[in-house]
Short mmCIF file of C-alpha atoms in Angstrom, two decimals:
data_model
loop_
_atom_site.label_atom_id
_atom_site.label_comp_id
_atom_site.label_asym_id
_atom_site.label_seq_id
_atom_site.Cartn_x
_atom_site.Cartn_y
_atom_site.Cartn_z
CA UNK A 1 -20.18 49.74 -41.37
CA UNK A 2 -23.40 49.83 -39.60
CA UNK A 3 -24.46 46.58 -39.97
CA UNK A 4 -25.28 43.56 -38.02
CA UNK A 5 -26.72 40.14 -38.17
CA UNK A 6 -29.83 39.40 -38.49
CA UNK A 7 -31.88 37.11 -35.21
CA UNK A 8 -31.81 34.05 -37.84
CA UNK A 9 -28.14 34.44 -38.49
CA UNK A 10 -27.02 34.48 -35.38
CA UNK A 11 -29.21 31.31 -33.76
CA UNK A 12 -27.74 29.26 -37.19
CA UNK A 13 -24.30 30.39 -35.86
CA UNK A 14 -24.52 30.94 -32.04
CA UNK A 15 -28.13 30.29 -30.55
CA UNK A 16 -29.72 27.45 -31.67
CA UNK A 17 -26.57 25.62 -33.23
CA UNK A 18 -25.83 22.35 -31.51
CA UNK A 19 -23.42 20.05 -31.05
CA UNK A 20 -24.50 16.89 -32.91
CA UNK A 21 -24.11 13.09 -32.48
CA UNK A 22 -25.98 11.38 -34.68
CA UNK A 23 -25.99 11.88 -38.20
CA UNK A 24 -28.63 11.97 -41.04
CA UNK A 25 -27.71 9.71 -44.15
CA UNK A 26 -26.83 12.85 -46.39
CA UNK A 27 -23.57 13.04 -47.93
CA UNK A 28 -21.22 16.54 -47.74
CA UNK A 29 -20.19 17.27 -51.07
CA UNK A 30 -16.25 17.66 -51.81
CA UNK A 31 -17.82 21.75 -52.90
CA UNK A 32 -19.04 22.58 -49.64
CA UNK A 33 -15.84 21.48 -47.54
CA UNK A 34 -14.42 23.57 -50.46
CA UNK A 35 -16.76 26.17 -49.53
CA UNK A 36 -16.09 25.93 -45.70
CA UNK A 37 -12.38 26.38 -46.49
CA UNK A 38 -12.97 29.32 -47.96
CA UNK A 39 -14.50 31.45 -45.52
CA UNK A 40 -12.34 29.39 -42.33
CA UNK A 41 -9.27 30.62 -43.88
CA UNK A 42 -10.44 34.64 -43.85
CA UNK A 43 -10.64 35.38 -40.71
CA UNK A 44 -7.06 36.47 -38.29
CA UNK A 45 -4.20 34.67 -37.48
CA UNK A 46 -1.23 36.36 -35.90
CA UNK A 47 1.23 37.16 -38.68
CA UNK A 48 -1.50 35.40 -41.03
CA UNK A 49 0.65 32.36 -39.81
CA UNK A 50 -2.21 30.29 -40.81
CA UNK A 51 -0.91 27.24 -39.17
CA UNK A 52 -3.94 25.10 -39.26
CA UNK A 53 -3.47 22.11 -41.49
CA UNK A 54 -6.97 19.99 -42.17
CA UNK A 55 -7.81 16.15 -43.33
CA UNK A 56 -11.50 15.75 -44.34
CA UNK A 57 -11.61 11.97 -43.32
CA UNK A 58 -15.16 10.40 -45.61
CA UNK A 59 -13.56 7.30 -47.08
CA UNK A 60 -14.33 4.04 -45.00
CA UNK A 61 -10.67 3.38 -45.17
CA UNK A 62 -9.28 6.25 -43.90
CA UNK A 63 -12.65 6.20 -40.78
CA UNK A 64 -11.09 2.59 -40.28
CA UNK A 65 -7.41 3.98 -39.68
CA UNK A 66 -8.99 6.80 -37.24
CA UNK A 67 -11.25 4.27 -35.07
CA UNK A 68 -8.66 2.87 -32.75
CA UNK A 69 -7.49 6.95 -31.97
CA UNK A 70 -10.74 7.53 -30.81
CA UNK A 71 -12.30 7.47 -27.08
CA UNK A 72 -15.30 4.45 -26.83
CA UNK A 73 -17.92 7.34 -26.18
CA UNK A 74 -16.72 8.91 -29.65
CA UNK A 75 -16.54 5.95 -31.46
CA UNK A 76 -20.10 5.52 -32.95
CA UNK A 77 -20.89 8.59 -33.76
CA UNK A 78 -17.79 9.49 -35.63
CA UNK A 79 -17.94 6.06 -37.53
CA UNK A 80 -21.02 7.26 -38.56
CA UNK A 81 -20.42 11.36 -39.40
CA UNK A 82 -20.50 11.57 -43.24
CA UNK A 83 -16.89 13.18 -42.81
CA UNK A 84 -14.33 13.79 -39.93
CA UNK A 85 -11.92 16.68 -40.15
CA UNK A 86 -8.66 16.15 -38.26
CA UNK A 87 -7.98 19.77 -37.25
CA UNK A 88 -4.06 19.85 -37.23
CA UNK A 89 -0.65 22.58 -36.81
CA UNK A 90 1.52 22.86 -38.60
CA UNK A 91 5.09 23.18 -36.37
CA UNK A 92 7.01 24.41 -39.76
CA UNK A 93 4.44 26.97 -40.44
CA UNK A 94 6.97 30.13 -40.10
CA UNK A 95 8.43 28.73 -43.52
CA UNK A 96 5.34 29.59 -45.16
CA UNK A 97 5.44 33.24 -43.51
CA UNK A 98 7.81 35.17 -46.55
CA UNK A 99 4.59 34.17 -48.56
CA UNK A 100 2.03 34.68 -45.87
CA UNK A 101 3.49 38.11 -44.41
CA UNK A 102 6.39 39.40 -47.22
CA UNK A 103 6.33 42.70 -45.66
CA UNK A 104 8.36 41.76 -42.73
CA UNK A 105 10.94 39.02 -42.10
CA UNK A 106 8.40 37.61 -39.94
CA UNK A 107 10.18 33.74 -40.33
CA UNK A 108 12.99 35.49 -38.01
CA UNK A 109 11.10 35.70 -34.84
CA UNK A 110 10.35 32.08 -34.83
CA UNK A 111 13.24 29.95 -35.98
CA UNK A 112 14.87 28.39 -33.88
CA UNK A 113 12.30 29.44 -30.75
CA UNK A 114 10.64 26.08 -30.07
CA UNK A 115 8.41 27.18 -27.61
CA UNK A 116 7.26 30.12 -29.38
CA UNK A 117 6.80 27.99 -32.27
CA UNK A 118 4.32 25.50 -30.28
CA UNK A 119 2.56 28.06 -28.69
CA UNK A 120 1.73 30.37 -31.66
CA UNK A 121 1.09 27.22 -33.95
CA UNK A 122 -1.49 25.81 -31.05
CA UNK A 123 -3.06 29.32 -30.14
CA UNK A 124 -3.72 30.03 -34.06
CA UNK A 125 -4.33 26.48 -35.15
CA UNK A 126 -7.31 26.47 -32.50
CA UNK A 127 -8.59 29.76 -34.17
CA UNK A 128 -8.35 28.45 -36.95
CA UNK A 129 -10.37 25.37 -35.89
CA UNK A 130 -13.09 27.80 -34.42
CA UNK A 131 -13.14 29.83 -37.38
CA UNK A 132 -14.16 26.57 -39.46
CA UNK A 133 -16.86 25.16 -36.83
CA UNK A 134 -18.70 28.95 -37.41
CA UNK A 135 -17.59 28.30 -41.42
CA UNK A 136 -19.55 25.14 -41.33
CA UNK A 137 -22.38 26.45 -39.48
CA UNK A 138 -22.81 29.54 -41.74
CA UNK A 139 -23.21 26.90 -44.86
CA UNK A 140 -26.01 25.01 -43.45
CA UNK A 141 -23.73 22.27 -41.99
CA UNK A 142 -23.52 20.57 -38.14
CA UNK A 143 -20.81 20.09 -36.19
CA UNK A 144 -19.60 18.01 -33.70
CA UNK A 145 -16.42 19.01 -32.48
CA UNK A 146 -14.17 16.44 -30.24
CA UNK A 147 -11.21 16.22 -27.82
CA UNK A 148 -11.54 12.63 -26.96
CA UNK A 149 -9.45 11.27 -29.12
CA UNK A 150 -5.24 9.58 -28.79
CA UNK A 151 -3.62 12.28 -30.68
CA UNK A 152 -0.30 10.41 -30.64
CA UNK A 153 -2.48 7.32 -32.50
CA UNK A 154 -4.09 10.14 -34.64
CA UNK A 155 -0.50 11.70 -35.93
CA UNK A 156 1.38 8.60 -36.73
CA UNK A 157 -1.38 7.32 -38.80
CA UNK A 158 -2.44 11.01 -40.40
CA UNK A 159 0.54 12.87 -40.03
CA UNK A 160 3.56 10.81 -40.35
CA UNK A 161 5.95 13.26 -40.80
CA UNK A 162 6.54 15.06 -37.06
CA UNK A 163 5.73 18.65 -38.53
CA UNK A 164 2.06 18.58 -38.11
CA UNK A 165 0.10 17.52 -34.82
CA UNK A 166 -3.21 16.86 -34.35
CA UNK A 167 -5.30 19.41 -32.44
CA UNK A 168 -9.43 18.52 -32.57
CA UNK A 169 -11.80 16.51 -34.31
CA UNK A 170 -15.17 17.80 -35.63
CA UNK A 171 -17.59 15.92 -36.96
CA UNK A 172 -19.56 17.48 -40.03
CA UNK A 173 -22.60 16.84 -41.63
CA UNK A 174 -26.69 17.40 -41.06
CA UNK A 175 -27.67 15.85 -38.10
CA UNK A 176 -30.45 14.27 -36.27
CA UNK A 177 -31.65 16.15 -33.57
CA UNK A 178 -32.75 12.97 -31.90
CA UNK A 179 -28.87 12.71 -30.63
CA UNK A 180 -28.24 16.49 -29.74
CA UNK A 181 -28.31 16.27 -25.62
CA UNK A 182 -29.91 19.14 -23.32
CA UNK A 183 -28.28 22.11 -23.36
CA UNK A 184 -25.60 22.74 -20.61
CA UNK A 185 -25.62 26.30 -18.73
CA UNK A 186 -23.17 29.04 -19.93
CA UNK A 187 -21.21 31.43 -17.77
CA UNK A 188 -23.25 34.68 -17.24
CA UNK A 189 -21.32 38.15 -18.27
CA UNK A 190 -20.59 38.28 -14.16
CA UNK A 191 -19.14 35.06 -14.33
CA UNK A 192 -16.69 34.93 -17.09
CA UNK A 193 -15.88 38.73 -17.85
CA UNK A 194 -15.50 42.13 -16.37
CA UNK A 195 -15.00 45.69 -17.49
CA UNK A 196 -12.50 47.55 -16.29
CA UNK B 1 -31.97 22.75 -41.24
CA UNK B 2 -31.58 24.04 -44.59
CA UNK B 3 -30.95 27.69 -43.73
CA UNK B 4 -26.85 29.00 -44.87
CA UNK B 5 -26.05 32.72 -44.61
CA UNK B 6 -26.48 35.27 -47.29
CA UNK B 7 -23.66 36.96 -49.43
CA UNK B 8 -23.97 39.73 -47.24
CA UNK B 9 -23.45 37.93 -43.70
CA UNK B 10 -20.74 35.86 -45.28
CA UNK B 11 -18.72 39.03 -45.84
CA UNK B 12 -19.72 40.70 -42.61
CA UNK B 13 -18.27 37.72 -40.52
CA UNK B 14 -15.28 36.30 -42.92
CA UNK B 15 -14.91 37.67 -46.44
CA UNK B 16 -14.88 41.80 -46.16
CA UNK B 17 -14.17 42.08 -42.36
CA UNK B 18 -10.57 43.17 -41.72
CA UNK B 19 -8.43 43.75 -38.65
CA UNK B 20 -8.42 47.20 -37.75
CA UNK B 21 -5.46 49.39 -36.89
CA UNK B 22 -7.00 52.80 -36.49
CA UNK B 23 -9.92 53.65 -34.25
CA UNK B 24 -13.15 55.75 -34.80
CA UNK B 25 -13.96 58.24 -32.03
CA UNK B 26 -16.90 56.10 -31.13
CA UNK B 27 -17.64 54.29 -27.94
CA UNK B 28 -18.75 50.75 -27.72
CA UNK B 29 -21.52 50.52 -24.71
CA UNK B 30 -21.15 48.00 -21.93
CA UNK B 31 -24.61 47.05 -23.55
CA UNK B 32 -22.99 45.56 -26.28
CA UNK B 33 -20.09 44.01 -25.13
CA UNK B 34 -22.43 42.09 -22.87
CA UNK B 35 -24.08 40.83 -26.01
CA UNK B 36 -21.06 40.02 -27.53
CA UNK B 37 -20.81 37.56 -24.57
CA UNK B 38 -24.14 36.16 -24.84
CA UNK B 39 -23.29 35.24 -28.28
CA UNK B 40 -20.10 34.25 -28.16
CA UNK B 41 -20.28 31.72 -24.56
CA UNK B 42 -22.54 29.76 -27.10
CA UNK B 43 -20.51 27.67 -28.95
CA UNK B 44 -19.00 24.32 -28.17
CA UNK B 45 -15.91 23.74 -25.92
CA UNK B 46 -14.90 20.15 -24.67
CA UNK B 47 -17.23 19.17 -22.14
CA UNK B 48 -18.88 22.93 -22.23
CA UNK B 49 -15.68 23.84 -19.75
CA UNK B 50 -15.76 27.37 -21.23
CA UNK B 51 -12.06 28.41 -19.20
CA UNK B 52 -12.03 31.73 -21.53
CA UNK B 53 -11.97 34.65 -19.06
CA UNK B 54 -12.29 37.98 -20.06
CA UNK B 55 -11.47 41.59 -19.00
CA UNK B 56 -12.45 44.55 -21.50
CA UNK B 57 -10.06 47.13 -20.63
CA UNK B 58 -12.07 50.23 -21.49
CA UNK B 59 -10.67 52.76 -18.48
CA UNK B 60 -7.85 55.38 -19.50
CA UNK B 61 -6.63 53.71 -15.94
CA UNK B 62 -6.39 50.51 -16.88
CA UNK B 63 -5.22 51.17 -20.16
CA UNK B 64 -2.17 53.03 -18.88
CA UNK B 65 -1.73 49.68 -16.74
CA UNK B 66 -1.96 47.66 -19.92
CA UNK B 67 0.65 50.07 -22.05
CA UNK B 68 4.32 48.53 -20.61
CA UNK B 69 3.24 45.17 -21.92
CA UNK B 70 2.49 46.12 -25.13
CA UNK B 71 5.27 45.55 -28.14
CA UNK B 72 5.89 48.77 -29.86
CA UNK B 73 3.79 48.27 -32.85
CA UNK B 74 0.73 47.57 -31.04
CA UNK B 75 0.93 50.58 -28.44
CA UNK B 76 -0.84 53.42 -29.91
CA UNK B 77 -3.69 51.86 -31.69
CA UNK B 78 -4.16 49.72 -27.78
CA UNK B 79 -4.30 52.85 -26.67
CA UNK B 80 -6.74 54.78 -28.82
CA UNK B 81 -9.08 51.31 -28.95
CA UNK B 82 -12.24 52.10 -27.18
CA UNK B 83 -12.17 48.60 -25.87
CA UNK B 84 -9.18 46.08 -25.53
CA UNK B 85 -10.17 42.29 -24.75
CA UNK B 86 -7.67 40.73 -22.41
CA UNK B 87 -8.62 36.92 -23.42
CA UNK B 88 -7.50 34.87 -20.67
CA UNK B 89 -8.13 30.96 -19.57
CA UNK B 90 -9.09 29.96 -16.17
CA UNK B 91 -6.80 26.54 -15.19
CA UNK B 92 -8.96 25.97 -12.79
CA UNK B 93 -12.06 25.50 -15.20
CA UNK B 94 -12.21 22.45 -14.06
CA UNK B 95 -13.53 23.09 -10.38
CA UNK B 96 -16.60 24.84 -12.30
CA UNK B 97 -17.41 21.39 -14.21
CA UNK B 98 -19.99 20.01 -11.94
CA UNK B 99 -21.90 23.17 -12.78
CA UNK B 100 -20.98 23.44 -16.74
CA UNK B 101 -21.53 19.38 -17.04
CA UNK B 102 -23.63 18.05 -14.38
CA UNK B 103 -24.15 14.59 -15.75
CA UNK B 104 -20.90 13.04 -14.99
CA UNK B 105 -17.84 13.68 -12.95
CA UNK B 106 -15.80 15.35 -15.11
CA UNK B 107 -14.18 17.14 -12.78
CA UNK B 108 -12.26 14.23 -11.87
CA UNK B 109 -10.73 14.09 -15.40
CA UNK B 110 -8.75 17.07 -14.87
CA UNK B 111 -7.52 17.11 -11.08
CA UNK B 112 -3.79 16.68 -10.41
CA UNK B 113 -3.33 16.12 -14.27
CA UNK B 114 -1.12 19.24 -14.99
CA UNK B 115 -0.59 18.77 -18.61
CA UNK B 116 -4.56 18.09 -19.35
CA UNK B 117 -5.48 21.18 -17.69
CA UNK B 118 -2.60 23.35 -19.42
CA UNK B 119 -3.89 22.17 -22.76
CA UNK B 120 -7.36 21.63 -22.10
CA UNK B 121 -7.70 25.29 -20.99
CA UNK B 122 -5.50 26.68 -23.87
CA UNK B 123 -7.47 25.23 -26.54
CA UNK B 124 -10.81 25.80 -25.30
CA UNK B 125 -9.68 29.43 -24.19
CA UNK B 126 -8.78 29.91 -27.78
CA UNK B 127 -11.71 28.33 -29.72
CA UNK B 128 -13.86 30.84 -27.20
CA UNK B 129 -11.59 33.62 -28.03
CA UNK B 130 -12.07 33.15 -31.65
CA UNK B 131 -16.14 32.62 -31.67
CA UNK B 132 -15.93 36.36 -29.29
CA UNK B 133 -14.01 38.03 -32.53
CA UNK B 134 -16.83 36.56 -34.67
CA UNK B 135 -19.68 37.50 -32.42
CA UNK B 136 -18.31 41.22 -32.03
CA UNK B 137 -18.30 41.66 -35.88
CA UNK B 138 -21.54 39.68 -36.27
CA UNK B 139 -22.35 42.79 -33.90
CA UNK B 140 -20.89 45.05 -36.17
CA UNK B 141 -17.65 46.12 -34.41
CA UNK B 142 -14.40 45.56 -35.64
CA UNK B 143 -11.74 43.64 -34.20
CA UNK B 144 -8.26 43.71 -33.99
CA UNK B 145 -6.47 40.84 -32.41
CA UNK B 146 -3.00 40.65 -30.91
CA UNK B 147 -0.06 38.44 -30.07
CA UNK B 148 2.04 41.32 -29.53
CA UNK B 149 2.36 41.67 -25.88
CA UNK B 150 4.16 40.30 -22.88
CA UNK B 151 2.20 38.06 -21.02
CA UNK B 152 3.96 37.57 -18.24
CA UNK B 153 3.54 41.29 -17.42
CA UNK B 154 -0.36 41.52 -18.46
CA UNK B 155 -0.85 37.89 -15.91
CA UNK B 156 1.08 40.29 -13.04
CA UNK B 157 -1.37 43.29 -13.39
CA UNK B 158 -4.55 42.06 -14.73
CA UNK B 159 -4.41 38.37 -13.53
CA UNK B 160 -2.85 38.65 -10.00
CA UNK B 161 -4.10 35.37 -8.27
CA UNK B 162 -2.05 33.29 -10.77
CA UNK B 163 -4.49 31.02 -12.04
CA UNK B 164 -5.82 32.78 -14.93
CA UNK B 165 -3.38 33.20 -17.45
CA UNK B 166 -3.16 35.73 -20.48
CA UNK B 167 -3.73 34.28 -24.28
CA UNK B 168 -4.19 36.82 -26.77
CA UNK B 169 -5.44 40.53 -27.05
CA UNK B 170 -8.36 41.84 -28.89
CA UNK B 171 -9.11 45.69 -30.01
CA UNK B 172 -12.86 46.11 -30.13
CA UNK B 173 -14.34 49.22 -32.20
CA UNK B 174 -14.92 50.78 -34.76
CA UNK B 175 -12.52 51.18 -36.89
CA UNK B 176 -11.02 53.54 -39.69
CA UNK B 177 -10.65 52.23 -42.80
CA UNK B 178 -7.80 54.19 -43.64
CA UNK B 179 -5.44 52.09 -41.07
CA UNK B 180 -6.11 48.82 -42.12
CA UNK B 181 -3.32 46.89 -44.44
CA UNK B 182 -3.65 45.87 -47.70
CA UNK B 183 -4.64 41.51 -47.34
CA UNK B 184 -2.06 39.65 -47.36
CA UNK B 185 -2.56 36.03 -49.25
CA UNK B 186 -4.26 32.98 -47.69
CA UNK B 187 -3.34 29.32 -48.04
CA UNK B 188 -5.66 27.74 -51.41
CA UNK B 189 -7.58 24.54 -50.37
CA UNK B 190 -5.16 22.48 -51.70
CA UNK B 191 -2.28 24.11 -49.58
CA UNK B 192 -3.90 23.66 -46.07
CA UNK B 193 -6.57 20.72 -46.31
CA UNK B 194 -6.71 17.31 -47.96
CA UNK B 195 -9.97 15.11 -48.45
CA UNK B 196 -9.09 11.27 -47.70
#
């Protein structure tokens, strides 16, 4: 395989992409989170534990029972997104692994090990989560991925039943550019890595 | 912005890539793992705190310093990678804020809040980890990520000041078709995601 992306590709996904707060009046069709889904979901998880469970929030109602989860400087702009995924884990995902990973008894190494459990579903959950920001992106959609949030609030009204947690909330639609703020620096290569 | 990717970049980043087992005798040039970086620093992390640290263990040295950590089934294909990523988070990102967001104090979010840090610099070390597997094949190299290692041992020899610790591992090459494993199933929309 000798290919690579082309300059365009890689400013929609990495360069020029920005994190949006203000939204343009253009609906996200229930095909393209379909879409999205399908390319998030390809790339690895360890095991192909796959524990990232996702709620597309674009009904009024369900935006009303998120507002009071979210931080006052994340309020507006979410109320406003065109749709709000709740990026979840799934703590129970190793009962999904015969199916996910049948040629091992990969559900062994995690029952019972509740540390392992969290830390696998967090660490692959987040890729997960990452995996669908670049998803969106490569589809022509914005993001606006969020922290600021009461995750506590956020899983008793979303995910009643203990198993799942929330992780992140992105925002997705078209922006405005009129919101996106000045770019912040990056780490040079010095910085952040080193060969060895 | 009305630009998506094409077939062809869709399956490059998430629909034909695989992870690779088996490793062409081919190196990968400190040229492009530094472009790797510039791509993959780019994308967002809460308040742009960017804790992923990484080391590309490329050295037969520091490979052989790498091998005791690694479980059995990922030792020989570690060791015939041209390039292993040690992806590591920083929990002192934080003391780096008033660089990465100038505008406010966010520093003072994080100090003396334990907890926040831990899980701040998990999940942003992990999104970062995830956009670096999808910039290296958008770069045409291959990738094949790991769980399968003892951390404790890899923080000891590769992270020695005790503040960076050790989150997953990351082949980087090219690889031989021949060792990768059949795909194993992934969750249908309708088994991972909801629309509300």
């Amino acid at each position: 395989m000798g290919r690579i992306l082309d300059d365009a590709a890689l400013d929609l996904l990495f360069r020029e992409a920005r994190t949006h707060n203000r939204w343009q009046p253009r609906p996200v069709s229930e095909t393209l989170l379909r879409a999205v889904w399908e390319l998030a979901k390809m790339p690895p998880t360890s095991a192909n534990c796959s524990p990232a469970r996702i709620l597309f929030v674009t009904s009024p109602e369900a935006k009303e029972r998120l507002k009071p989860a979210l931080s006052t400087g994340n309020r507006d702009k979410t109320m406003q997104a065109p749709v709000t995924a709740i990026i979840g884990y799934d703590l129970e995902f190793y009962e999904k692994l015969p199916i996910l990973f049948p040629h091992e008894d990969a559900r062994s190494w995690f029952a019972g090990t509740a540390k392992l459990i969290e830390t696998t579903a967090f660490r692959n959950g987040t890729l997960q989560g990452a995996y669908l920001i670049l998803a969106a992106r490569a589809l022509g959609l914005d993001c606006g991925p969020m922290s600021g949030f009461d995750n506590a609030l956020v899983d008793a009204a979303f995910f009643p039943g203990g198993t799942v947690r929330s992780n992140f909330l992105c925002n997705l639609g078209y922006g405005d550019p009129a919101g996106v703020m000045p770019r912040n620096p990056r780490f040079a290569f010095e910085e952040a890595c080193r060969i060895l």
